[in-house]
PDB file of C-alpha atoms in Angstrom:
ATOM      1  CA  UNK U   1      -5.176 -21.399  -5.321  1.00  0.00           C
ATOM      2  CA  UNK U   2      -5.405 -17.703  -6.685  1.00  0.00           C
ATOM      3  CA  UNK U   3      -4.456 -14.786  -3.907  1.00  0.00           C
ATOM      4  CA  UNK U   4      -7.217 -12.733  -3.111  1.00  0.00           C
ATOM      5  CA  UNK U   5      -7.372  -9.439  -4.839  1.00  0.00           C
ATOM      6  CA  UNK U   6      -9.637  -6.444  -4.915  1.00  0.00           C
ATOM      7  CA  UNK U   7     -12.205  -8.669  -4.256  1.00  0.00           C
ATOM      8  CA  UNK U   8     -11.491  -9.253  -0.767  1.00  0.00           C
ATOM      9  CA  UNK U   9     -10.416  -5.714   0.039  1.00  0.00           C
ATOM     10  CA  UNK U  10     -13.650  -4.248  -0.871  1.00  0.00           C
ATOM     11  CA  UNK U  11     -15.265  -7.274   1.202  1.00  0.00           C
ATOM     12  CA  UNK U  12     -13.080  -5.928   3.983  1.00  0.00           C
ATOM     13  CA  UNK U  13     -11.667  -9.509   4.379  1.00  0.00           C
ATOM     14  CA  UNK U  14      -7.793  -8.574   3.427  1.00  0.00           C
ATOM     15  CA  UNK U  15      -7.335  -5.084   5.826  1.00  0.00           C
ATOM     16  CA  UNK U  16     -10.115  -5.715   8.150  1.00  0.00           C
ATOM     17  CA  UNK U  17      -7.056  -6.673  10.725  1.00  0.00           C
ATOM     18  CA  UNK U  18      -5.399  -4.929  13.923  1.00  0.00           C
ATOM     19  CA  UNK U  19      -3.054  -2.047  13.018  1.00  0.00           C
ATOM     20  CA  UNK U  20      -0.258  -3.800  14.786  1.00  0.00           C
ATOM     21  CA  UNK U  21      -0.986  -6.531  12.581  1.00  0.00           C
ATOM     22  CA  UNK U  22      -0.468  -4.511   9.374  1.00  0.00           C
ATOM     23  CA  UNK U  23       2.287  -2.544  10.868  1.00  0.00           C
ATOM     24  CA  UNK U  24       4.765  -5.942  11.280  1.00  0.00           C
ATOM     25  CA  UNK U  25       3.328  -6.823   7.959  1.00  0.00           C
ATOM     26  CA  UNK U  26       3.298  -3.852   5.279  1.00  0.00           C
ATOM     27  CA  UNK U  27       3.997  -1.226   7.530  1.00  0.00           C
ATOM     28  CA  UNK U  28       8.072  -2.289   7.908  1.00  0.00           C
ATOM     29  CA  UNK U  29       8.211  -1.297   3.793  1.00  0.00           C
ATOM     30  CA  UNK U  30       5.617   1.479   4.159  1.00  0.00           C
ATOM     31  CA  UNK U  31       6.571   3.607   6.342  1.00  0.00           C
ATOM     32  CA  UNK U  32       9.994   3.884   4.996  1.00  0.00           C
ATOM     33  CA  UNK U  33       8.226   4.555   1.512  1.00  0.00           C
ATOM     34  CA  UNK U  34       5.923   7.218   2.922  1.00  0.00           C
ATOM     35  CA  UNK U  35       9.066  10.139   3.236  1.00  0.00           C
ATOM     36  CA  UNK U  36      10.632   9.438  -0.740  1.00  0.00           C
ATOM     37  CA  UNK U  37       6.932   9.586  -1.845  1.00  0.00           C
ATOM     38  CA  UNK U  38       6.435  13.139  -0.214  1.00  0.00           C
ATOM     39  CA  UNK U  39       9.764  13.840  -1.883  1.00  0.00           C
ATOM     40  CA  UNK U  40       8.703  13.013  -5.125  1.00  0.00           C
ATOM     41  CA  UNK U  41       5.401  14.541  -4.804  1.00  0.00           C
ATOM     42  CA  UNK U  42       4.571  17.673  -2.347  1.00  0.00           C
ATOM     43  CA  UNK U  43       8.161  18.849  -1.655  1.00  0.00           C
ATOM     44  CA  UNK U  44       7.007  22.448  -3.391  1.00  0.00           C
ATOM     45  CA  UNK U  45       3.944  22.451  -0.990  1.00  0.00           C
ATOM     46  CA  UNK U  46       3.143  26.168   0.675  1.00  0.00           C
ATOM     47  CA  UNK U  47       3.185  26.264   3.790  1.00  0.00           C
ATOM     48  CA  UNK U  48      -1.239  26.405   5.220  1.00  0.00           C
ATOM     49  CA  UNK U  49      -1.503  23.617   2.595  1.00  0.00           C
ATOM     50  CA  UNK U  50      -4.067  20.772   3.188  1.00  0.00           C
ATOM     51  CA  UNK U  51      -3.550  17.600   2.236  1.00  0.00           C
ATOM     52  CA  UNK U  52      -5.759  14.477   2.362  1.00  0.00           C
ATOM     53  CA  UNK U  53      -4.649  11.227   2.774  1.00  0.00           C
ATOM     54  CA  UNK U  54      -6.511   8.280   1.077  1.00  0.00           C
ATOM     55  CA  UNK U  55      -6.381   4.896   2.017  1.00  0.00           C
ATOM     56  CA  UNK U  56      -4.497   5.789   5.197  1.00  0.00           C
ATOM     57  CA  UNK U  57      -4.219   2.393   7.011  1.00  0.00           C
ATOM     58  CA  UNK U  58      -3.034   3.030  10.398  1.00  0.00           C
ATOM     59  CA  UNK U  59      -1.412   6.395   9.482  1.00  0.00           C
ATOM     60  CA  UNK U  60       2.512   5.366   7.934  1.00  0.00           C
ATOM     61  CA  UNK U  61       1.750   8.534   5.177  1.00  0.00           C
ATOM     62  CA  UNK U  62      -0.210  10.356   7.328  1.00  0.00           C
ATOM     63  CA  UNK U  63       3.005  10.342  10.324  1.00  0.00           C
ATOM     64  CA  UNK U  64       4.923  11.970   7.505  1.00  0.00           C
ATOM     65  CA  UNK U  65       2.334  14.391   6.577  1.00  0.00           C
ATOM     66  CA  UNK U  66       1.917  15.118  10.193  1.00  0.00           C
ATOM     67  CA  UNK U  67       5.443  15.617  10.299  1.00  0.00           C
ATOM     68  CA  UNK U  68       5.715  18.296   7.326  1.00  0.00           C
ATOM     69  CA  UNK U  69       2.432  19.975   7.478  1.00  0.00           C
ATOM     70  CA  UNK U  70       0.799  19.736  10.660  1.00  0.00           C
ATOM     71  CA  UNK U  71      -1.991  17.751  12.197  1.00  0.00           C
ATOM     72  CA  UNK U  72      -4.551  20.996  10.857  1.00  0.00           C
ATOM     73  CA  UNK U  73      -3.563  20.558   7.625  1.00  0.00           C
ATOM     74  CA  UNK U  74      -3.862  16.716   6.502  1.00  0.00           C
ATOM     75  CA  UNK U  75      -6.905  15.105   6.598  1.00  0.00           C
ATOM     76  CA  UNK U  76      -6.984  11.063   6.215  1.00  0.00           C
ATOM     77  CA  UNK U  77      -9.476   8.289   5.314  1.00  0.00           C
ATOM     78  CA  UNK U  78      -9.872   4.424   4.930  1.00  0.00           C
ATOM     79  CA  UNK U  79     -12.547   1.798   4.610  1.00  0.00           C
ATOM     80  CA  UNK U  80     -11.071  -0.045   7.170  1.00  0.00           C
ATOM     81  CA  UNK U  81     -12.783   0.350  11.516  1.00  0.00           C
ATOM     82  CA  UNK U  82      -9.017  -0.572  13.128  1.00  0.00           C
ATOM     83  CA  UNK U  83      -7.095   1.558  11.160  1.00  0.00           C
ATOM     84  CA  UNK U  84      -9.540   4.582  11.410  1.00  0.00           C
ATOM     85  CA  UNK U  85     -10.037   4.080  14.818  1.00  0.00           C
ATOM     86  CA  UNK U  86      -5.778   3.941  15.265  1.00  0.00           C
ATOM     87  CA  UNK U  87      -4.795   6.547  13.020  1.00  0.00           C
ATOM     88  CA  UNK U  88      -7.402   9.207  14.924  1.00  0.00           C
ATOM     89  CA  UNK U  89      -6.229   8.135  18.388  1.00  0.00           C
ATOM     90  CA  UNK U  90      -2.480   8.682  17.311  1.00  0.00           C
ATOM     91  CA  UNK U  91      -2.950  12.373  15.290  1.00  0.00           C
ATOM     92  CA  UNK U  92      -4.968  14.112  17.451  1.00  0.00           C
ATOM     93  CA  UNK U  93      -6.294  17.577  15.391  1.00  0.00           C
ATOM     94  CA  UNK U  94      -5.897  15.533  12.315  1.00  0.00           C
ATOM     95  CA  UNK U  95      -9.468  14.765  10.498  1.00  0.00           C
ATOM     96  CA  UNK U  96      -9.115  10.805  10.096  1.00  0.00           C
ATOM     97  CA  UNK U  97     -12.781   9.625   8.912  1.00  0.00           C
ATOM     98  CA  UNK U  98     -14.146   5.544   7.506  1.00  0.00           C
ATOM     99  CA  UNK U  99     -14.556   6.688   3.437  1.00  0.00           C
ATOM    100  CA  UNK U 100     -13.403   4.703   0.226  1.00  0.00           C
ATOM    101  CA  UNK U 101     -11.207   6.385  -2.323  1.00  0.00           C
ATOM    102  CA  UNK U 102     -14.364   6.444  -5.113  1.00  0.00           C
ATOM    103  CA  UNK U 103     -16.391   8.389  -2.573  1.00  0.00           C
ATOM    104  CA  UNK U 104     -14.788  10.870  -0.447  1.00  0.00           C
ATOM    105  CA  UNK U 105     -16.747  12.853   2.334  1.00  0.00           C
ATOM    106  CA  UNK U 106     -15.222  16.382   1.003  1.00  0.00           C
ATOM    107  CA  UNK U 107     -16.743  19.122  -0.978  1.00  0.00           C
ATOM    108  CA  UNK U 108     -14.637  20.048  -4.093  1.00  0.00           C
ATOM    109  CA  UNK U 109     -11.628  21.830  -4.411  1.00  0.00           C
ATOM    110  CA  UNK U 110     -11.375  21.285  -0.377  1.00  0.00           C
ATOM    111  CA  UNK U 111      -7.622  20.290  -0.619  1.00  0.00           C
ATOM    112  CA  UNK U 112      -3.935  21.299  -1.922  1.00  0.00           C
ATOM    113  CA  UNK U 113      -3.044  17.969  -2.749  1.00  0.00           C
ATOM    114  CA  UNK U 114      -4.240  14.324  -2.620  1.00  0.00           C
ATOM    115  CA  UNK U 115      -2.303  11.682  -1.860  1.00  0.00           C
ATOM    116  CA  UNK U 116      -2.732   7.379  -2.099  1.00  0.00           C
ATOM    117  CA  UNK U 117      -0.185   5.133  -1.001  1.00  0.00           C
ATOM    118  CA  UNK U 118       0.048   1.966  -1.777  1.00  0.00           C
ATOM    119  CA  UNK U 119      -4.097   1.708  -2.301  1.00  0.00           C
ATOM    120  CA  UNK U 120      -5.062   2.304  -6.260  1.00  0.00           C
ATOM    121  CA  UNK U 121      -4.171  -1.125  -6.857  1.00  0.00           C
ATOM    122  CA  UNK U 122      -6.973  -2.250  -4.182  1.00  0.00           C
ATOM    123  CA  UNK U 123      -9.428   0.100  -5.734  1.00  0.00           C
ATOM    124  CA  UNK U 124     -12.901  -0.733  -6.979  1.00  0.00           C
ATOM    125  CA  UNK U 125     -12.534   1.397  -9.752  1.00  0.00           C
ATOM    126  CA  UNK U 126      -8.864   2.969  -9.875  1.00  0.00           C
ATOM    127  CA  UNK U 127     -10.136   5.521 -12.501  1.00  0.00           C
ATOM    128  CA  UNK U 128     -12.619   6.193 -10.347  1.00  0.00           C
ATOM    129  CA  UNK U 129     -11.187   6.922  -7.364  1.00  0.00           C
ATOM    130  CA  UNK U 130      -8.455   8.874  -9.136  1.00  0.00           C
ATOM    131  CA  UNK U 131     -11.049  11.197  -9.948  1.00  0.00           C
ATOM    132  CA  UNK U 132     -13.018  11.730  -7.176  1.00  0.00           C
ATOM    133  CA  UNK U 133      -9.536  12.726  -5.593  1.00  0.00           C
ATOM    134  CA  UNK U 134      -9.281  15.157  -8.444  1.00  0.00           C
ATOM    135  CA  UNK U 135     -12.755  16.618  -7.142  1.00  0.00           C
ATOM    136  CA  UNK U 136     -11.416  17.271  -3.392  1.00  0.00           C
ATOM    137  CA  UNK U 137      -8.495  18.915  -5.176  1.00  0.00           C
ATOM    138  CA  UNK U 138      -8.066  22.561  -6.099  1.00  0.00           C
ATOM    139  CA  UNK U 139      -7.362  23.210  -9.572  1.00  0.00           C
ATOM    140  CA  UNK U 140      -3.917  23.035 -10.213  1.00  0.00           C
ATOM    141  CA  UNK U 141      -3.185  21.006  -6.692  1.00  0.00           C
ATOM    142  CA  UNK U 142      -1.503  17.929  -6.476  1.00  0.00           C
ATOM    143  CA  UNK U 143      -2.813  14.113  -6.901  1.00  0.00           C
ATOM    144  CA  UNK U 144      -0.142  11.295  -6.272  1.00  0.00           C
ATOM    145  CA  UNK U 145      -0.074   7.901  -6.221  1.00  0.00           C
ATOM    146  CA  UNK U 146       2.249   5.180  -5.882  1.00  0.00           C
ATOM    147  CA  UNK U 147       1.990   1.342  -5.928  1.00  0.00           C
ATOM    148  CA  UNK U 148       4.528  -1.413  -5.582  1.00  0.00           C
ATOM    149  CA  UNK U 149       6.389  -3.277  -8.304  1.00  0.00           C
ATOM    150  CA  UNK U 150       4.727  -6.232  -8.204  1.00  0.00           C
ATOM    151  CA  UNK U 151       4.290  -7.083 -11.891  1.00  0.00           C
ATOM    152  CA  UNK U 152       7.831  -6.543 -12.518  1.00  0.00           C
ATOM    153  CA  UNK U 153       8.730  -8.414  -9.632  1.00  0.00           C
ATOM    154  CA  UNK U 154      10.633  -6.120  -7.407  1.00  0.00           C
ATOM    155  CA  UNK U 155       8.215  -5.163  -5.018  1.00  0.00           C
ATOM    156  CA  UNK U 156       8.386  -6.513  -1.554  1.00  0.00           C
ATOM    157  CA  UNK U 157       6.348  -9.348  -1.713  1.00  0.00           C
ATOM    158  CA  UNK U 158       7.494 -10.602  -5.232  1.00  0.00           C
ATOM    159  CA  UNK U 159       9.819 -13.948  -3.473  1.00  0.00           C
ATOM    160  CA  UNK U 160       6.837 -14.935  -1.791  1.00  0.00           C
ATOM    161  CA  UNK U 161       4.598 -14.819  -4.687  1.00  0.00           C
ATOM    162  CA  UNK U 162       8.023 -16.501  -7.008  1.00  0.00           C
ATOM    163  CA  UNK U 163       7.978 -19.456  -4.376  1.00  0.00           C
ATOM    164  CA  UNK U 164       4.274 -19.732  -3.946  1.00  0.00           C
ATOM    165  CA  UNK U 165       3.736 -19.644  -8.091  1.00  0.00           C
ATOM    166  CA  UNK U 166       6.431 -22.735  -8.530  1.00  0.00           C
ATOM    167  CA  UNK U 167       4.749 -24.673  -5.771  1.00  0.00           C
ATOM    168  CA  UNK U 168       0.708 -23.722  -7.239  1.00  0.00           C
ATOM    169  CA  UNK U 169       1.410 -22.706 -10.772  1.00  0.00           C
ATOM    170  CA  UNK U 170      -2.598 -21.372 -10.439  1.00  0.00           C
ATOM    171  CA  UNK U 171      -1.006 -18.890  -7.793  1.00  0.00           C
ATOM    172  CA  UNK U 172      -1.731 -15.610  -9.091  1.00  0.00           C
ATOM    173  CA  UNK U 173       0.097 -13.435  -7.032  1.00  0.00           C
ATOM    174  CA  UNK U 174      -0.462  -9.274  -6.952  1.00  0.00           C
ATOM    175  CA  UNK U 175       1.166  -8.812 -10.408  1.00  0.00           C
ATOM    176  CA  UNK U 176      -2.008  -8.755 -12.152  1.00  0.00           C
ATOM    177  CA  UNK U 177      -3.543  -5.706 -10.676  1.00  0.00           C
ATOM    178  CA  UNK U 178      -3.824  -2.132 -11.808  1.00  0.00           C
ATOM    179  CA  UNK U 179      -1.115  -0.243 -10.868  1.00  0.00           C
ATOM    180  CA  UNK U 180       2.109  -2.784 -10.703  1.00  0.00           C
ATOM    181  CA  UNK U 181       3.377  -2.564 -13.754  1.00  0.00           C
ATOM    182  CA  UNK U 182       5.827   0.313 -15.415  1.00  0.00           C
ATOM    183  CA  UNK U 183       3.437   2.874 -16.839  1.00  0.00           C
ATOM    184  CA  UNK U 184      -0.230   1.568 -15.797  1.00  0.00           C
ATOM    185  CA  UNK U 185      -0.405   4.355 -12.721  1.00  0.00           C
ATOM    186  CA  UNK U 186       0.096   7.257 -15.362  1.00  0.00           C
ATOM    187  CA  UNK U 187      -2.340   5.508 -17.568  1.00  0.00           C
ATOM    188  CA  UNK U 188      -5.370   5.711 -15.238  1.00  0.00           C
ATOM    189  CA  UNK U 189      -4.406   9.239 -13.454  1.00  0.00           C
ATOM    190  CA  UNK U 190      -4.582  10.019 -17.747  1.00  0.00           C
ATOM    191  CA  UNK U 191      -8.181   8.093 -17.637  1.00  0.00           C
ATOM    192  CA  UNK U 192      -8.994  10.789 -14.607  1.00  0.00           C
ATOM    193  CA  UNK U 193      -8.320  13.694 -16.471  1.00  0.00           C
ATOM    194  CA  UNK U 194      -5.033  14.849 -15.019  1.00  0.00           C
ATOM    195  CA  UNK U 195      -2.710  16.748 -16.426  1.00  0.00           C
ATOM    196  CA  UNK U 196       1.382  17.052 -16.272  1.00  0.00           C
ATOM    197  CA  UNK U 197       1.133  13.660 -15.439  1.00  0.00           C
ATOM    198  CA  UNK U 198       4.593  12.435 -14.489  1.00  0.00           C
ATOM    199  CA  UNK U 199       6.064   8.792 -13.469  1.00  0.00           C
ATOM    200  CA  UNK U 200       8.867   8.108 -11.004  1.00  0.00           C
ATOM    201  CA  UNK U 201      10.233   5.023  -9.165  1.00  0.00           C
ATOM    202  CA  UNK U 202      10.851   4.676  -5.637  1.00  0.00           C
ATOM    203  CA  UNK U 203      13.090   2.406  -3.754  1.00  0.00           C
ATOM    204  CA  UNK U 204      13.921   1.306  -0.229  1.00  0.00           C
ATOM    205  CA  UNK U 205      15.458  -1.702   1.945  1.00  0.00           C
ATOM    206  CA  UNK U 206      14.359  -2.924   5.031  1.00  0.00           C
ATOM    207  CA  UNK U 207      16.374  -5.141   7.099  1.00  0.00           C
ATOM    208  CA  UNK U 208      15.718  -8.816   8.661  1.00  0.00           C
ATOM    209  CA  UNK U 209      17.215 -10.407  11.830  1.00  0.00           C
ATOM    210  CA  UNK U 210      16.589 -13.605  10.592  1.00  0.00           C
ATOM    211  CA  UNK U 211      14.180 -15.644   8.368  1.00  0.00           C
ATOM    212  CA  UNK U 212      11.783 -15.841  11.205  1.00  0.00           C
ATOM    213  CA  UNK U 213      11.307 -11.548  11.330  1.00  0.00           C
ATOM    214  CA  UNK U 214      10.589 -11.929   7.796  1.00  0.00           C
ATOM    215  CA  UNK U 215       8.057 -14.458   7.839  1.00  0.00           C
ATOM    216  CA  UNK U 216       6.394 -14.304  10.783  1.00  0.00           C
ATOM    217  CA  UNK U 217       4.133 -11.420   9.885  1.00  0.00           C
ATOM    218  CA  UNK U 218       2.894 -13.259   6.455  1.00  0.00           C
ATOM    219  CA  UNK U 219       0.756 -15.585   8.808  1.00  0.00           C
ATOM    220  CA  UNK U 220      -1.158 -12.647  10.291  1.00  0.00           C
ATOM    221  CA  UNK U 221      -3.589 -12.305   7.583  1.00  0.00           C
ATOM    222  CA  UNK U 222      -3.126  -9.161   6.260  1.00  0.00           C
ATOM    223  CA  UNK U 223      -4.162  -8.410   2.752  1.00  0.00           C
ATOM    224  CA  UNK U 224      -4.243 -10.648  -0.174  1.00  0.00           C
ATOM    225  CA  UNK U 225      -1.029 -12.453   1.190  1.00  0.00           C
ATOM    226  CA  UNK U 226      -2.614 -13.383   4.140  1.00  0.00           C
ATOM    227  CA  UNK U 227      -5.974 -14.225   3.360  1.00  0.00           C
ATOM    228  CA  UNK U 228      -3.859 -16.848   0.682  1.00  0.00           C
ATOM    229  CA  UNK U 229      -1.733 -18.376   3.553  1.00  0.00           C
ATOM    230  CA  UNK U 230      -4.877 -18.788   5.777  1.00  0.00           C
ATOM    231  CA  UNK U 231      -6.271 -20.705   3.154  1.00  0.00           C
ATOM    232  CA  UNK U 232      -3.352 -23.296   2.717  1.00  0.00           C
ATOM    233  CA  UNK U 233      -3.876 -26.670   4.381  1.00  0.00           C
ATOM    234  CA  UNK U 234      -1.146 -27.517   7.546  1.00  0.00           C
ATOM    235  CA  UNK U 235       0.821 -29.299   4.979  1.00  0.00           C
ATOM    236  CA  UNK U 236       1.093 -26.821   2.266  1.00  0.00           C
ATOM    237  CA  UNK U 237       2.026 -23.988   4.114  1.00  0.00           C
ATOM    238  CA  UNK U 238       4.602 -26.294   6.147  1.00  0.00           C
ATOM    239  CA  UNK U 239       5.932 -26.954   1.955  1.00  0.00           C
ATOM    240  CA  UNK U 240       5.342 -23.157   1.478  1.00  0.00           C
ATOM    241  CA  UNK U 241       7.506 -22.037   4.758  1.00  0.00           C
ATOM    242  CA  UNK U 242      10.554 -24.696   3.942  1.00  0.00           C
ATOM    243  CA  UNK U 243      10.911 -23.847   0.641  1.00  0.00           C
ATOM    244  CA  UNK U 244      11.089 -20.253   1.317  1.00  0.00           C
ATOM    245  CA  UNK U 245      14.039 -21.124   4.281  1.00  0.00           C
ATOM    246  CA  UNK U 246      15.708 -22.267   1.192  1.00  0.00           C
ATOM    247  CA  UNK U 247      15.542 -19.529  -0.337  1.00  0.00           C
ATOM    248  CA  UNK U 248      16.292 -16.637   1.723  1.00  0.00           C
ATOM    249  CA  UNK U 249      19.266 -16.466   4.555  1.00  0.00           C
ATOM    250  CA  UNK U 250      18.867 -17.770   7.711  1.00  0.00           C
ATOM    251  CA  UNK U 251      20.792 -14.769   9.275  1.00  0.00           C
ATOM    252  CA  UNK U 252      20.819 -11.115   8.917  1.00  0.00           C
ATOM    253  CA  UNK U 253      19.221  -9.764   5.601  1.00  0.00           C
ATOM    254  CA  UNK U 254      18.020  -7.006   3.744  1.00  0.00           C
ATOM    255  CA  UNK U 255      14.785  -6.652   1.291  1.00  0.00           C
ATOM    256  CA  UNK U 256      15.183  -4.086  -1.336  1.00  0.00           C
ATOM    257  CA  UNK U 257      11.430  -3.294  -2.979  1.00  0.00           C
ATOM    258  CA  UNK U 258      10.832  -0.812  -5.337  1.00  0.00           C
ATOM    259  CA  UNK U 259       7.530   1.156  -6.137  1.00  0.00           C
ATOM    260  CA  UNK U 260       6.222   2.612  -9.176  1.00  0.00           C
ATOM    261  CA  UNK U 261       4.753   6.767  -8.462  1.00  0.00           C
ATOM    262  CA  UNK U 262       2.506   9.000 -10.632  1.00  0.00           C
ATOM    263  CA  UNK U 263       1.843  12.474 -10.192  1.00  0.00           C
ATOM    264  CA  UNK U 264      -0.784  14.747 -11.494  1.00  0.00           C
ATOM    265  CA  UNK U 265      -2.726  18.157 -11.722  1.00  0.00           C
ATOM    266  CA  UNK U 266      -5.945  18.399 -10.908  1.00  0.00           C
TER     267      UNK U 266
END
């Protein structure tokens, strides 16, 4: 049984979830992520810089952003009602609107920098989107990206997929798309037409109570993880769940997952 993939992102199927639902999930590695990305990204920013944030989910970037910049300054989208909907209600003055990444609802030049976390990889057309967040951006200004490491198998997910691969060899898991291996997000912001284009990998650990904190939030449907463990039978997830007890601690434990980052000029 293959996971479900851009496919069912675009269908709205994967991320069409509560926010809390995506927080417990993704947003325990996420919003960790979100300050080393600035880092690595918009740390020379002027102050008065805008900056948009694309594919915002229910705001884990665009806290940090907040944080930095000010709620004027950052602007936010995402295809997905809940996560609009949350992210406006929690940054009031910040312009949070329902737009994919290939077609923004900004006139060109419009920002300082453009910034997608953890979303090129769930993109129509990476390539695409790459450039039409080229377009919003001033000449010169910033585009970043980063995904996880899911083709080389350190990104946060990659046990799951390992266990779910040697029980369903057909299992595809997240490694095949664009973005999640070394060198593939510098190849398409290339295909966009940016320049100084730069890689970088970024790390961080979150930690687990038990087994049960780390699983729980895999049955909640979020993303291409949890539209595949909605589709197991009763007994195949019950085979999925007990062989991943075997694999992790049943106590205290940490995750380290590791993200690949590209950086441009527009």
């Amino acid at each position: 049984m293959d996971a479900a993939g851009p496919d069912a992102y675009r269908r709205g199927v994967a991320f069409d979830v509560p926010a809390g639902s995506y927080e417990r999930f993704m947003g325990r590695f996420s919003t960790p992520l979100a300050p080393s990305f600035c880092d690595a990204t918009i740390d020379d920013l002027a102050d008065g810089a805008r900056v948009l944030d694309v594919g915002c989910g229910p705001g884990m970037l665009t806290r940090e952003l907040v944080r930095r910049l000010g709620p004027g300054q950052v602007s936010a989208v995402d295809p997905s009602p809940p996560f609009v909907e949350t992210a406006a209600a929690r940054f009031p003055g910040t312009d949070v609107r329902p737009a994919r990444a290939e077609r923004l609802p900004y006139d060109d030049d419009t920002f300082d920098a453009a910034l997608a976390q953890l979303v090129v990889h769930f993109m129509t057309d990476p390539a695409g989107g790459l450039r039409e967040m080229a377009r919003v951006t001033r000449p010169g200004g910033t585009v970043a990206t980063c995904v996880w490491d899911h083709s080389g198998g350190s990104g946060p997910l990659s046990r799951f997929w390992d266990v779910a691969h040697r029980l369903d060899p057909s299992t595809l898991g997240e490694g095949h798309l664009p973005g999640t291996a070394e060198g593939e997000l510098a190849d398409l912001l290339d295909k966009a037409g940016l320049s100084d284009v730069r890689q970088d990998r970024l790390s961080v650990s979150v930690r687990f109570s038990d087994f049960d904190d780390w699983w729980e939030p895999y049955t909640f449907g979020v993303g291409p993880v949890g539209v595949y463990v909605r589709r197991l039978s009763p007994d195949r997830l019950e085979r999925l769940e007990a062989a991943l007890r075997a694999e992790l601690p049943s106590g205290p434990f940490e995750v380290r997952a590791d993200a690949w980052c590209a950086t441009g000029r527009a």
